[in-house]
XYZ file of C-alpha atoms in Angstrom:
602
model
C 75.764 67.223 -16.273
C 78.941 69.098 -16.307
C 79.954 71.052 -12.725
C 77.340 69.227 -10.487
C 78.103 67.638 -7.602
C 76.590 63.852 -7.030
C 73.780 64.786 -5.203
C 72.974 67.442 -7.762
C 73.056 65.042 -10.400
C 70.718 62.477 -8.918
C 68.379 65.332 -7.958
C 68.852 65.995 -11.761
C 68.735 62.928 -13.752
C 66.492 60.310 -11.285
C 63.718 59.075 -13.159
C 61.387 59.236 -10.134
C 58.089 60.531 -10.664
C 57.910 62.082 -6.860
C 61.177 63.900 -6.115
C 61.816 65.964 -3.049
C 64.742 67.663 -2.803
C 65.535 68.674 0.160
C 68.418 71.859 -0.488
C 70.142 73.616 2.237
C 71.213 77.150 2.273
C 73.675 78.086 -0.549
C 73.461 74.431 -2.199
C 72.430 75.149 -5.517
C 69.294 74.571 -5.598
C 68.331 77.095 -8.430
C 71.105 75.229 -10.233
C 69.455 71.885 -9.903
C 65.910 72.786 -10.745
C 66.937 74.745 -14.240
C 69.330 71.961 -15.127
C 66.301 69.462 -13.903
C 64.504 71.469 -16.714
C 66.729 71.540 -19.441
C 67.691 67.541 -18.513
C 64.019 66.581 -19.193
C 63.552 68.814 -22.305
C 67.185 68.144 -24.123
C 66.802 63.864 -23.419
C 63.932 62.968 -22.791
C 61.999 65.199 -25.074
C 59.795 67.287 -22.649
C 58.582 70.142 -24.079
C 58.663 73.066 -21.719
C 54.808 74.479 -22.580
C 54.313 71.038 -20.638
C 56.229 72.174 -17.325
C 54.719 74.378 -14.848
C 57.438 75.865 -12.364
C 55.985 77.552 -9.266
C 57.897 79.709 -7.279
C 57.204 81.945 -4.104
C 58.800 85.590 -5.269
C 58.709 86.619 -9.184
C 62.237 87.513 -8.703
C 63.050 83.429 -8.127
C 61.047 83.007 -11.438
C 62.072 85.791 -13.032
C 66.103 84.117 -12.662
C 65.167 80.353 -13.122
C 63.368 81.520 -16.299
C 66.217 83.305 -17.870
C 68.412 80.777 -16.303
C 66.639 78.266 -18.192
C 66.333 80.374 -21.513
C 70.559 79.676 -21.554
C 70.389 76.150 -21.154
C 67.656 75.239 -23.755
C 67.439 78.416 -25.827
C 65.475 81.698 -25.705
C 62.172 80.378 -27.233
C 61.825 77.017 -25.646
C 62.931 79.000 -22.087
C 59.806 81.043 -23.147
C 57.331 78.852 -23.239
C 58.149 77.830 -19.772
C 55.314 79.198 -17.366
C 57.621 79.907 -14.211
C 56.215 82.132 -11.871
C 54.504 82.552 -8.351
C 51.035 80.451 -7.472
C 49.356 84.349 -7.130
C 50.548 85.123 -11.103
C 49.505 81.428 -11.989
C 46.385 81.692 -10.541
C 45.585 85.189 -12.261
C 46.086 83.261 -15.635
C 43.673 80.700 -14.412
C 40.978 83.239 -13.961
C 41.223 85.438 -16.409
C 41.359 82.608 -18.895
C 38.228 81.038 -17.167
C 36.668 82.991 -14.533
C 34.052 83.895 -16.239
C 32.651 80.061 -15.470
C 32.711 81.256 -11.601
C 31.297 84.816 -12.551
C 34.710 86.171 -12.393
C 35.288 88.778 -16.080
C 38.825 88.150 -17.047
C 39.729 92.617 -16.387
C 38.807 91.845 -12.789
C 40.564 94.097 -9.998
C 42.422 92.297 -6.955
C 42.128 93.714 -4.014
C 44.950 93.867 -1.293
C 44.629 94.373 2.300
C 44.880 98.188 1.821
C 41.394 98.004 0.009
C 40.036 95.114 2.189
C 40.261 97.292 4.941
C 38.599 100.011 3.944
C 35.944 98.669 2.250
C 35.307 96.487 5.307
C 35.477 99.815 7.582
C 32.775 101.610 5.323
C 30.763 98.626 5.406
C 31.204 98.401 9.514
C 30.193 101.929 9.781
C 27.158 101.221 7.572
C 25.924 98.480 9.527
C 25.836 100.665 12.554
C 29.190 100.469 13.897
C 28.474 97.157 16.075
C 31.711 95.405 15.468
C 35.087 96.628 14.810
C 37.853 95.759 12.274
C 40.257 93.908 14.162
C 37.211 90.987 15.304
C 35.930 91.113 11.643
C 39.394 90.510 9.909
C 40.519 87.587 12.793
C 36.880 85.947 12.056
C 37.371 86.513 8.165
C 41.446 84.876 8.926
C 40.076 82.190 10.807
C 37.176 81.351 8.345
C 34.957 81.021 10.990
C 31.249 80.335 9.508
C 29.133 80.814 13.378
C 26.194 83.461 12.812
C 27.729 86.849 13.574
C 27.927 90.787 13.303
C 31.214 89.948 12.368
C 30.059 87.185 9.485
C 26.915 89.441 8.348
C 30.031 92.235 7.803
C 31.830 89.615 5.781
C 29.124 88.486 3.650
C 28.502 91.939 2.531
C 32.226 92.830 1.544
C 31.876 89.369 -0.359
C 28.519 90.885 -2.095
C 30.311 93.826 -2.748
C 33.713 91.862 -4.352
C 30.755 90.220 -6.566
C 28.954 93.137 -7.787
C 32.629 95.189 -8.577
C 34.539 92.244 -10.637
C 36.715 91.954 -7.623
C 38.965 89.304 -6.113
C 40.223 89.412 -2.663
C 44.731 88.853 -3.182
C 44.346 86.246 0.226
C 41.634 84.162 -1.277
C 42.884 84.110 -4.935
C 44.862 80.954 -5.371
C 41.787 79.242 -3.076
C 38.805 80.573 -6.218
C 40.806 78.854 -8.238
C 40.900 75.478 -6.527
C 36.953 76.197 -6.469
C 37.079 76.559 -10.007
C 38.694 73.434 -10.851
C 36.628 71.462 -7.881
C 33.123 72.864 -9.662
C 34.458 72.257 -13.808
C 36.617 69.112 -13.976
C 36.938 70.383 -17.651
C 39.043 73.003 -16.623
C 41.003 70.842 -14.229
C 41.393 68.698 -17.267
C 42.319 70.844 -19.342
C 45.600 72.026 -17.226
C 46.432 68.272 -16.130
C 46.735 67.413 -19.673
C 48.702 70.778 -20.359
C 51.221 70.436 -17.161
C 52.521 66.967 -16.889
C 55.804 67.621 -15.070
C 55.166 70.193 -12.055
C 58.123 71.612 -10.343
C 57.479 74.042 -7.140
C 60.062 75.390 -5.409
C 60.369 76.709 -1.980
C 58.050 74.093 -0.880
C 58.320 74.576 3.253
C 56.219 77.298 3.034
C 52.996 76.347 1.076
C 50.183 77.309 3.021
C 46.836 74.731 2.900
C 45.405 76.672 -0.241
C 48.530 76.259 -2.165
C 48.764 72.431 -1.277
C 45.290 72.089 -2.530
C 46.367 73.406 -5.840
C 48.955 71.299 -6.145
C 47.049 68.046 -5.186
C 43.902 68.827 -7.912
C 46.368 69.064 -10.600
C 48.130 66.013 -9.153
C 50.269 66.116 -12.344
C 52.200 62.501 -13.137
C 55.551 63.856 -12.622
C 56.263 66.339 -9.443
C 59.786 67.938 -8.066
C 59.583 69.570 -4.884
C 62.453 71.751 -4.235
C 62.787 72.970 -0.197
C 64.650 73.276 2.836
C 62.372 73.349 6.594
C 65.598 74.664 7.719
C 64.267 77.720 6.358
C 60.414 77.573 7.199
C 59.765 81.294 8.221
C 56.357 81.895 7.244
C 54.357 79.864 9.703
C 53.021 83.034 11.113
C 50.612 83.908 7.537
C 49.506 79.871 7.289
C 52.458 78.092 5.887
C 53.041 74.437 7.196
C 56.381 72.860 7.443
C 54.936 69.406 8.115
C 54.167 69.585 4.593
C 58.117 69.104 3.798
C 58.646 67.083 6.597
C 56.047 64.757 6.679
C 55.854 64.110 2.425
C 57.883 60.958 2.192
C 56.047 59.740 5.402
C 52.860 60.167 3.534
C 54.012 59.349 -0.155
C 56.345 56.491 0.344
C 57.184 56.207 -2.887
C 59.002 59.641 -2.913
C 62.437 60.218 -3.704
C 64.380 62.507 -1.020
C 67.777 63.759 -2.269
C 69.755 65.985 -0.053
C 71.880 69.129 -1.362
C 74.160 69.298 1.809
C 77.515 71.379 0.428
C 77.271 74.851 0.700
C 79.006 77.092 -2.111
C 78.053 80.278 -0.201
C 79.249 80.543 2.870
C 82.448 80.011 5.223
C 83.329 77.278 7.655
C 82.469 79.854 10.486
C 79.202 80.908 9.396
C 78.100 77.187 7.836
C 79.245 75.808 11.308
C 77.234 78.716 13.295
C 74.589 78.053 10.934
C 74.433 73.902 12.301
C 75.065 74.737 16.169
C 72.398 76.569 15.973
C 69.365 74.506 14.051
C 70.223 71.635 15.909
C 68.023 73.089 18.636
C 64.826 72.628 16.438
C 63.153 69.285 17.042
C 60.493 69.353 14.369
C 62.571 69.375 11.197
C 64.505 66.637 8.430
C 67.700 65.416 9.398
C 70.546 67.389 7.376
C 73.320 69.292 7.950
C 75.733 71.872 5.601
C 79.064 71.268 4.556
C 81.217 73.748 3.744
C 83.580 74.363 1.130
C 85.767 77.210 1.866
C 87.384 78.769 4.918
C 87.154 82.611 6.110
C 87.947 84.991 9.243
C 85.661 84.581 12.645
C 81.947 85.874 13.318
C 82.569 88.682 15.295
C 79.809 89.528 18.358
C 80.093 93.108 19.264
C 77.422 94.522 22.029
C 76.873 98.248 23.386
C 76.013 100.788 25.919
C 72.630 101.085 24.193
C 70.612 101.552 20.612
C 71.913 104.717 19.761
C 75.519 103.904 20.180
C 74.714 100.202 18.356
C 73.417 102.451 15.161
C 76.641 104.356 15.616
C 78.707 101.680 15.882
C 76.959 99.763 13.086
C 77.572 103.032 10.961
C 81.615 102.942 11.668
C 82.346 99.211 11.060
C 80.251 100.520 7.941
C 82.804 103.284 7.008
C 85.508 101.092 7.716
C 84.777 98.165 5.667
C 83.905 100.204 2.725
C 87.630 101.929 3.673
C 88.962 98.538 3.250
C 87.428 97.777 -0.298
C 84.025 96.305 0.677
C 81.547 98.095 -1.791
C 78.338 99.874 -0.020
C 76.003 97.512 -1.943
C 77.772 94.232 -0.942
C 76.877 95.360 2.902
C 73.538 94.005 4.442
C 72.128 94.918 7.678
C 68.860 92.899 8.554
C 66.862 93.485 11.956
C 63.854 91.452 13.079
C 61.407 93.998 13.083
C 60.761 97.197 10.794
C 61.103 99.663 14.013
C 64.430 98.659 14.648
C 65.762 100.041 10.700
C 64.311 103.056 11.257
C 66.840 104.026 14.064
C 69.341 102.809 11.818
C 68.148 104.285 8.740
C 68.269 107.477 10.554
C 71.854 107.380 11.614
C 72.657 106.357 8.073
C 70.735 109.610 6.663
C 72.342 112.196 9.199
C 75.561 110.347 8.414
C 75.055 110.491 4.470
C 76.317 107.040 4.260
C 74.100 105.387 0.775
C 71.257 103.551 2.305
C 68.977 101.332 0.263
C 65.821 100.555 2.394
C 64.079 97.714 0.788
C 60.925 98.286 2.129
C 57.621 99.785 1.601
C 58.119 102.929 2.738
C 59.352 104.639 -0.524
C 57.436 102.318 -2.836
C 56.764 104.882 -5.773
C 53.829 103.180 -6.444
C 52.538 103.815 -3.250
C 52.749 107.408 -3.484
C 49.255 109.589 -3.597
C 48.898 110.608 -6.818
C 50.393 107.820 -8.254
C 48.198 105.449 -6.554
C 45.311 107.431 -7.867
C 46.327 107.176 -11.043
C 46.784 103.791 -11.358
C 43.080 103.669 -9.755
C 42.019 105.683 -12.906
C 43.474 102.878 -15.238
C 41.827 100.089 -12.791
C 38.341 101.926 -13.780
C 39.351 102.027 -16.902
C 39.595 98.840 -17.337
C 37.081 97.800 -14.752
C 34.133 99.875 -14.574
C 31.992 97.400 -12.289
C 34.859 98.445 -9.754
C 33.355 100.810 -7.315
C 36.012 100.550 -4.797
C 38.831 102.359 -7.541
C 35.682 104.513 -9.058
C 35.255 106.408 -5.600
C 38.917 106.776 -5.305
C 39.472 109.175 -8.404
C 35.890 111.009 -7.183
C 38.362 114.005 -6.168
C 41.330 113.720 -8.436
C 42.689 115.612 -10.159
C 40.280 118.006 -8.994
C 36.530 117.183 -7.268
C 34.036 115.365 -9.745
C 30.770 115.472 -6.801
C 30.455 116.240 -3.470
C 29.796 113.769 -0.887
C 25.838 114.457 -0.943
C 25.908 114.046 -4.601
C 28.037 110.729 -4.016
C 25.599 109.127 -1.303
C 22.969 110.012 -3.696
C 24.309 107.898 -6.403
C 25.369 105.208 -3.783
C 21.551 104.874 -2.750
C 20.332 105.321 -6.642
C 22.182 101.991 -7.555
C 21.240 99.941 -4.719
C 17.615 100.806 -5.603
C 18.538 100.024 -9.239
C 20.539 96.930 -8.213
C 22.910 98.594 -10.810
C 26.665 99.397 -10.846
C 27.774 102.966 -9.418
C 29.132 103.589 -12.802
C 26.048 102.797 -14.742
C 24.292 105.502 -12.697
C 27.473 107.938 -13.442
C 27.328 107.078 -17.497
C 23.868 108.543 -17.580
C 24.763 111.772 -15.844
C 26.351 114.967 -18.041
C 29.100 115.804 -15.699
C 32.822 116.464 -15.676
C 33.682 112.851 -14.564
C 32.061 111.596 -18.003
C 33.958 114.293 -20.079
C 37.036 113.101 -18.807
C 36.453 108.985 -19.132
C 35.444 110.054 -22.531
C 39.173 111.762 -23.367
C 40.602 108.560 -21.884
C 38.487 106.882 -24.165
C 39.450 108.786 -26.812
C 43.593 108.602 -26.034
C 43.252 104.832 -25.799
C 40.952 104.395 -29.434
C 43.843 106.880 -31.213
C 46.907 104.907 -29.038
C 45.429 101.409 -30.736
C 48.163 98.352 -30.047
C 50.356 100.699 -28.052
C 47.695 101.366 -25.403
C 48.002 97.954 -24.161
C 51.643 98.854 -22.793
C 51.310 99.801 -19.100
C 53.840 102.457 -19.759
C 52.076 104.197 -22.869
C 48.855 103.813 -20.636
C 50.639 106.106 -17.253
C 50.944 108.672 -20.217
C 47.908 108.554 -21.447
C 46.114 109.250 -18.342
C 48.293 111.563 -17.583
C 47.652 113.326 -20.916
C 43.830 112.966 -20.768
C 43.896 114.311 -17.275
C 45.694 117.284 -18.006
C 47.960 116.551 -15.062
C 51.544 118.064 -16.431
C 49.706 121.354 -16.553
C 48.507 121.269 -13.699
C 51.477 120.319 -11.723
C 53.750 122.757 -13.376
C 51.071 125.890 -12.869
C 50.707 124.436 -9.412
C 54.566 124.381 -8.742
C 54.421 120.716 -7.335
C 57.267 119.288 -8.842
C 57.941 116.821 -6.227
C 54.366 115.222 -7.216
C 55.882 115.472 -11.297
C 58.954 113.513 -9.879
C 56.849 111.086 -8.078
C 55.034 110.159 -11.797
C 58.329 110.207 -13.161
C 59.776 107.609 -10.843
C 56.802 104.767 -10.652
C 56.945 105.472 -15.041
C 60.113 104.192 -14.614
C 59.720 101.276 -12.402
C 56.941 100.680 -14.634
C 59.203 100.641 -17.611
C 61.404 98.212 -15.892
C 58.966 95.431 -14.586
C 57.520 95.938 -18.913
C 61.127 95.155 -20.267
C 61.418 92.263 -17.845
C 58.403 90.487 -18.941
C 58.755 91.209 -22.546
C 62.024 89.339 -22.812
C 60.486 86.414 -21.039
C 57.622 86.411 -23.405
C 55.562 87.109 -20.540
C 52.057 88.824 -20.285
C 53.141 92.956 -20.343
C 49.838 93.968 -20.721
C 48.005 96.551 -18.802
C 45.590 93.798 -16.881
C 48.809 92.245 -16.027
C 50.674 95.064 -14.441
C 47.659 96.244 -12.552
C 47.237 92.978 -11.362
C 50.751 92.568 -10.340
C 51.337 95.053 -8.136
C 48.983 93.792 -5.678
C 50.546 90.859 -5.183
C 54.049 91.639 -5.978
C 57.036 90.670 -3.197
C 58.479 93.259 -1.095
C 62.119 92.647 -3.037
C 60.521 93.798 -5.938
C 59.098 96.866 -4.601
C 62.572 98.427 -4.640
C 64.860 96.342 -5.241
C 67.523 97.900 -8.126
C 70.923 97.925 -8.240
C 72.549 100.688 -6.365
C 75.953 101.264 -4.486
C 74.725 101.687 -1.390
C 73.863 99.312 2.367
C 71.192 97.108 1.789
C 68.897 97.864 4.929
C 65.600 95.496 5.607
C 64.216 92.956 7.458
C 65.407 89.342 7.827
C 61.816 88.112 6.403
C 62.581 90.711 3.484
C 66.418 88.966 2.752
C 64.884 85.479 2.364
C 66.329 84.098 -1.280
C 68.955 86.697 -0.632
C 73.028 86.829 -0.571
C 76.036 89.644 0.727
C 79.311 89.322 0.991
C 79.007 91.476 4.237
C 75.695 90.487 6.471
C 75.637 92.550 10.058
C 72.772 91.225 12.644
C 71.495 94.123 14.643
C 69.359 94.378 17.595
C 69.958 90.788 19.009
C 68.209 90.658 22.572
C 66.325 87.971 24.000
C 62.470 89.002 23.253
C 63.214 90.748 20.257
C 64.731 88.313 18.447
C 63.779 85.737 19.307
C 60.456 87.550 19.331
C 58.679 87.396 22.322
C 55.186 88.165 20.498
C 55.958 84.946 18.333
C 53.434 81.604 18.977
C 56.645 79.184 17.656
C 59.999 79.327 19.018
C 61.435 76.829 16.078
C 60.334 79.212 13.740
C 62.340 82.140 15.152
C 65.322 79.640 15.175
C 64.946 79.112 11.421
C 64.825 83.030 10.993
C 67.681 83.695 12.766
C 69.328 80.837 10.524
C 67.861 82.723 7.468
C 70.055 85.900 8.813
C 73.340 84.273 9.736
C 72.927 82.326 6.276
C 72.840 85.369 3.698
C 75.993 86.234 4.601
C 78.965 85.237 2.478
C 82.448 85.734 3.723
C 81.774 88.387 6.807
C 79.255 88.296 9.733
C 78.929 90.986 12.533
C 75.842 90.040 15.363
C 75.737 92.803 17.271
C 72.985 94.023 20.257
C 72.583 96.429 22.750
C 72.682 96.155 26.960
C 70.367 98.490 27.935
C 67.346 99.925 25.895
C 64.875 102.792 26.559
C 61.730 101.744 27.441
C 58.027 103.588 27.089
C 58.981 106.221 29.944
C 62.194 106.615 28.616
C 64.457 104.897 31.250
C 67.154 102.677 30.405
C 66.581 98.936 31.118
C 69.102 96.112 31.037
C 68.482 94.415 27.964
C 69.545 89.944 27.956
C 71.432 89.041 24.375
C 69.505 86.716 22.528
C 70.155 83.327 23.464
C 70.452 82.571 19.788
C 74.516 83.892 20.369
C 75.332 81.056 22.449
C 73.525 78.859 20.064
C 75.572 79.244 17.287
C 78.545 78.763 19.364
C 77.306 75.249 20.375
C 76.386 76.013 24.042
C-alpha cells in the first residue's frame, strides 16, 4: 500500500469483519476507504457489484467512485454502487416498490410540497390546527388521537393515491419493505457482502436500521464524532461512540495525522474539542507548520463586512486566488450582510446556497412539474401545479369541480382530466407525441427540458413576451442539468429522467451550486462540511450566535465550530463584532464567543 501511513494501512489491510475507523479532520480518510476497496477487490478477489458504499453527500460518492475507478479500472469502479442512503433507497423502491404499493415512476416529495399539501389539507378540515403543531406531531411521530394526526393521515392517503413518497420517510419505507418481504432483504444480503458507510457520526435511527437489516458479513465504518453536527435533524453520535462498547468484537483504528492543516490551526482545533465530554478519545497531529490565527474584532457588523471585504482585497493582492477564500457564518442571515458588501463592492462572490438554485426558479420549477406528470400521472400535487402554466388550463371553479368529481369516483384527478376535450389534453398529447418521435433520446433529462419546452411552445412565447430573463433562467438549470447527466454517465450511473427528477429532491446543498468559479466561497459552516480552502475567515463570532443560543446541545456547537476552524488550510481569520443593532435599532454590546478562548487553551 504505497504512500499510507501505518494506521492507514491497518485500516486498509485488517482482516476484521467489523472495522471502525475512527478519521480525524484532514486524515485521509477518503484515501483509506477507496484503497480499502481496491485492497479487497485486487487480493482478495471481491468483486465490486458485491460492495455497497454509502455516503452522506453525492459529491463524497461522486469522488470515492471515480477515485476508485483509478485504482481498479473504469469498469470494475463502475459497478461499484457508491452513493447516499436517499439514492440507495430510490433504487430499492423503484426496483421493488411495487410489493409495498409503491410504482417504480413515483414522485418524492420535499418539504416544499409537504407543506403545502398539508396547508390545503388543514384548510379543508376546517382550519382547526395549524402547520407548525401538525409538522412537530408528524417530526415527533406521535400516534395519540388528534386534529393534528387526523391531518396526517390524510396527507398519507393522499401520498398513496398520487404514487408519492415523502424525502424524510424514504430510507424508513424501505426498512418496511425489507421487514414485510425477507425475499427482498435476501436478495440484497446476498448481493452486498462487504458494506462500507462513511460519515458514520451522523446516521440518524432510520439509517441505522438499514444498516442493521442488511447486517452484511463484512462492515467498515468510516467517522469522526469530532465532527457530529447534525444532531439537530435526528443524527446520534452515540452511535460512533458507543459501537465497540456494543460490538466488542469491533476493530477501532485511529487516523490521527492531519495532511491538511497547520500546527496553529490543528492545535486550535484540539484546545478547543477537549471541552466536549461525550466523544472518543483522539487527538490530530500535524504535519506542517504555518503563520498564526489571527482574531480581529470591530466597532460593529457593518464595519466587520467591511473589514472582511479588505483583508479580502488584500489577500487576493498578495496572490491568494478569489476561489481559494472561504467565509462561513453560523447562520444564513449573517451572509446576507456580507454578500451585500461583496455585491456593492464587485468583489466575485459565490453563495453556495439556495437562494440562486436555478432549479428553484418559477418557471423552471414548473417545468420540471410538467415532466413529474409526465411521468407520474397519479401525481396530483405536480398536476395542479402546471393548471396555469404556460397559460391557464381551468379556473378554480372548474378545478374544485374536478377535485370533488374524483373523490366521488374514488379516481385520480387526471383520470377525470383524460376524459375532458380541453387545452390541458391537447397539450399532454404534443408531449406525448415529442417523447414517441424522441424514442431512446427522450430518456435523457436534458433532451426531455427541450422537449417540453418545444411541446409547450415556450421559446415563442418568451421571445413575443420580451422575458428574456425567464429564457436565461431555462438556459441555466439546462445546463446544470447537462452537468449532473455527464457526471452520472461516466460513472455508469442511472441518467435517466426518473433519476434526475428524483434527485433533485434530495440532492445536498453543495450540489445545488457548487461549480468551479474564481470567486469567495460564501456559506454556512453546516454547508462547508466535507469541505477544504487554503484561506477560511470565521465571521460573526459572539457568544449566542455562535455558539447558538437557540441550540438544545452545547457539544454540538463545539464540534461546528471545529468543523469551521478545520476547513481551513494554511490561513485562518475569526473575526466578530462588539456591538450589534438590535430590533429597535440601538447598538448593544455584543460578548465574543467563548469558543476564542477555547482554542487558545483557556
Amino acid at each position: 500500500m504505497v504512500g499510507l501511513n501505518e494506521a492507514q494501512r491497518e485500516a486498509v489491510t485488517s482482516p476484521s469483519t467489523l472495522i471502525l475507523c475512527l478519521a480525524g479532520a484532514g486524515s485521509g480518510k477518503t484515501t483509506v476507504l477507496t484503497s480499502r476497496v481496491a485492497y479487497l477487490h485486487q487480493e482478495k478477489r471481491v468483486g465490486t457489484s458485491n460492495m455497497l458504499c454509502l455516503t452522506f453527500t453525492r459529491l463524497a460518492g461522486k469522488e470515492m467512485k471515480e477515485r476508485v475507478m483509478k485504482l481498479v479500472g473504469t469498469q470494475e469502479g463502475q459497478n461499484l454502487f457508491c452513493n447516499t442512503f436517499h439514492a440507495f433507497a430510490v433504487s430499492v423502491l423503484r426496483e421493488w416498490g411495487q410489493k409495498i404499493g409503491i410504482d417504480k415512476n413515483f414522485t418524492i416529495y420535499d418539504q416544499e410540497d409537504r407543506q403545502a399539501i398539508l396547508e390545503v389539507i388543514i384548510q379543508e378540515f376546517g382550519g382547526k390546527t395549524t402547520l407548525k403543531k401538525v409538522l412537530k406531531i408528524l417530526s415527533e411521530g406521535l400516534e395519540e388521537q388528534s386534529e393534528e394526526r387526523r391531518v396526517i393521515s390524510e396527507y398519507e392517503y393522499r401520498l398513496k393515491q398520487n404514487n408519492a413518497v415523502d424525502l424524510d420517510n424514504l430510507i424508513n419505507m424501505v426498512n418496511i419493505l425489507w421487514r414485510d418481504n425477507r425475499e427482498v432483504l435476501d436478495y440484497y444480503k446476498r448481493i452486498y457482502t462487504y458494506v462500507f458507510v462513511d460519515e458514520f457520526q451522523d446516521t440518524n435511527e432510520e439509517q441505522m436500521d438499514m444498516i442493521n437489516l442488511l447486517n452484511p458479513p463484512t462492515l467498515f465504518i468510516v467517522g469522526d464524532d469530532f465532527q457530529a453536527i447534525y444532531g439537530w435533524r435526528g443524527a446520534r453520535v452515540d452511535y460512533i461512540i458507543d459501537l465497540p462498547i456494543r460490538r466488542p468484537k469491533c476493530q477501532v483504528v485511529k487516523l490521527e495525522d492531519n495532511y491538511r492543516s497547520t500546527q496553529q490551526i490543528v492545535e486550535a482545533a484540539n484546545n478547543l474539542i477537549k471541552h466536549n465530554t461525550q466523544q472518543t478519545e483522539k487527538k490530530l497531529i500535524a504535519q506542517k507548520s504555518g503563520i498564526e490565527i489571527e482574531r480581529l474584532s470591530f466597532d460593529n457588523e457593518s464595519v466587520e463586512s467591511k473589514g472582511i471585504l479588505d483583508l479580502i482585497v488584500k489577500l487576493h493582492s498578495d496572490g491568494v486566488n478569489y476561489k481559494d477564500i472561504a467565509v462561513l457564518c453560523r447562520t444564513n442571515y449573517q451572509l446576507d450582510k456580507i454578500a451585500g458588501t461583496m455585491d456593492y463592492l464587485n468583489v466575485p462572490v459565490h453563495r453556495v446556497s439556495g437562494s440562486d438554485d436555478p432549479f428553484k426558479k418559477r418557471d423552471v420549477k414548473l417545468l420540471l412539474a410538467w415532466l413529474d406528470v409526465w411521468l407520474n400521472r397519479r401525481d396530483s400535487n405536480s398536476l395542479k401545479k402546471v393548471f396555469n402554466f404556460p397559460k391557464t388550463y381551468f379556473q378554480p371553479m372548474e378545478i374544485q369541480r374536478m377535485n370533488m368529481e374524483a373523490t366521488m369516483a374514488d379516481c385520480t384527478l387526471y383520470e377525470v382530466i383524460e376524459r375532458m376535450d380541453c387545452g390541458f389534453m391537447t397539450d399532454i398529447g404534443k408531449l406525448d407525441k415529442w417523447f414517441r418521435d424522441a424514442g431512446h433520446a427522450g430518456k435523457y433529462p436534458t433532451t426531455c427540458l427541450k422537449g417540453v419546452i418545444e411541446a409547450l411552445g415556450l421559446r415563442d412565447y418568451y421571445q413575443q413576451a420580451g422575458l428574456e430573463n425567464r429564457k436565461n433562467d431555462l438556459e441555466r438549470a439546462w445546463k446544470y442539468t447537462n452537468i449532473w447527466e455527464i457526471s452520472k454517465d461516466r460513472l455508469e450511473e442511472d441518467c435517466s429522467l426518473s433519476a434526475f427528477l428524483k434527485w433533485l429532491r434530495y440532492r445536498d446543498i453543495q450540489e445545488k451550486l457548487f461549480e468551479e468559479q474564481d470567486a469567495v466561497k460564501l456559506m454556512t459552516v453546516h454547508a462547508s462540511k466535507g469541505l477544504e480552502f487554503d484561506t477560511v475567515i470565521v465571521s460573526g463570532l459572539n457568544q449566542g450566535v455562535f455558539p447558538s443560543k437557540k441550540s438544545a446541545d452545547p457539544e454540538e456547537e463545539r464540534r461546528l465550530f471545529y468543523v469551521a476552524i478545520t476547513r481551513a488550510k494554511n490561513r485562518l481569520y475569526l473575526t466578530w463584532p462588539k456591538q450589534k443593532e438590535d430590533w429597535s435599532g440601538k447598538l448593544v454590546e455584543q460578548q465574543k464567543s467563548r469558543f476564542i478562548g477555547e482554542i487558545l487553551g483557556m
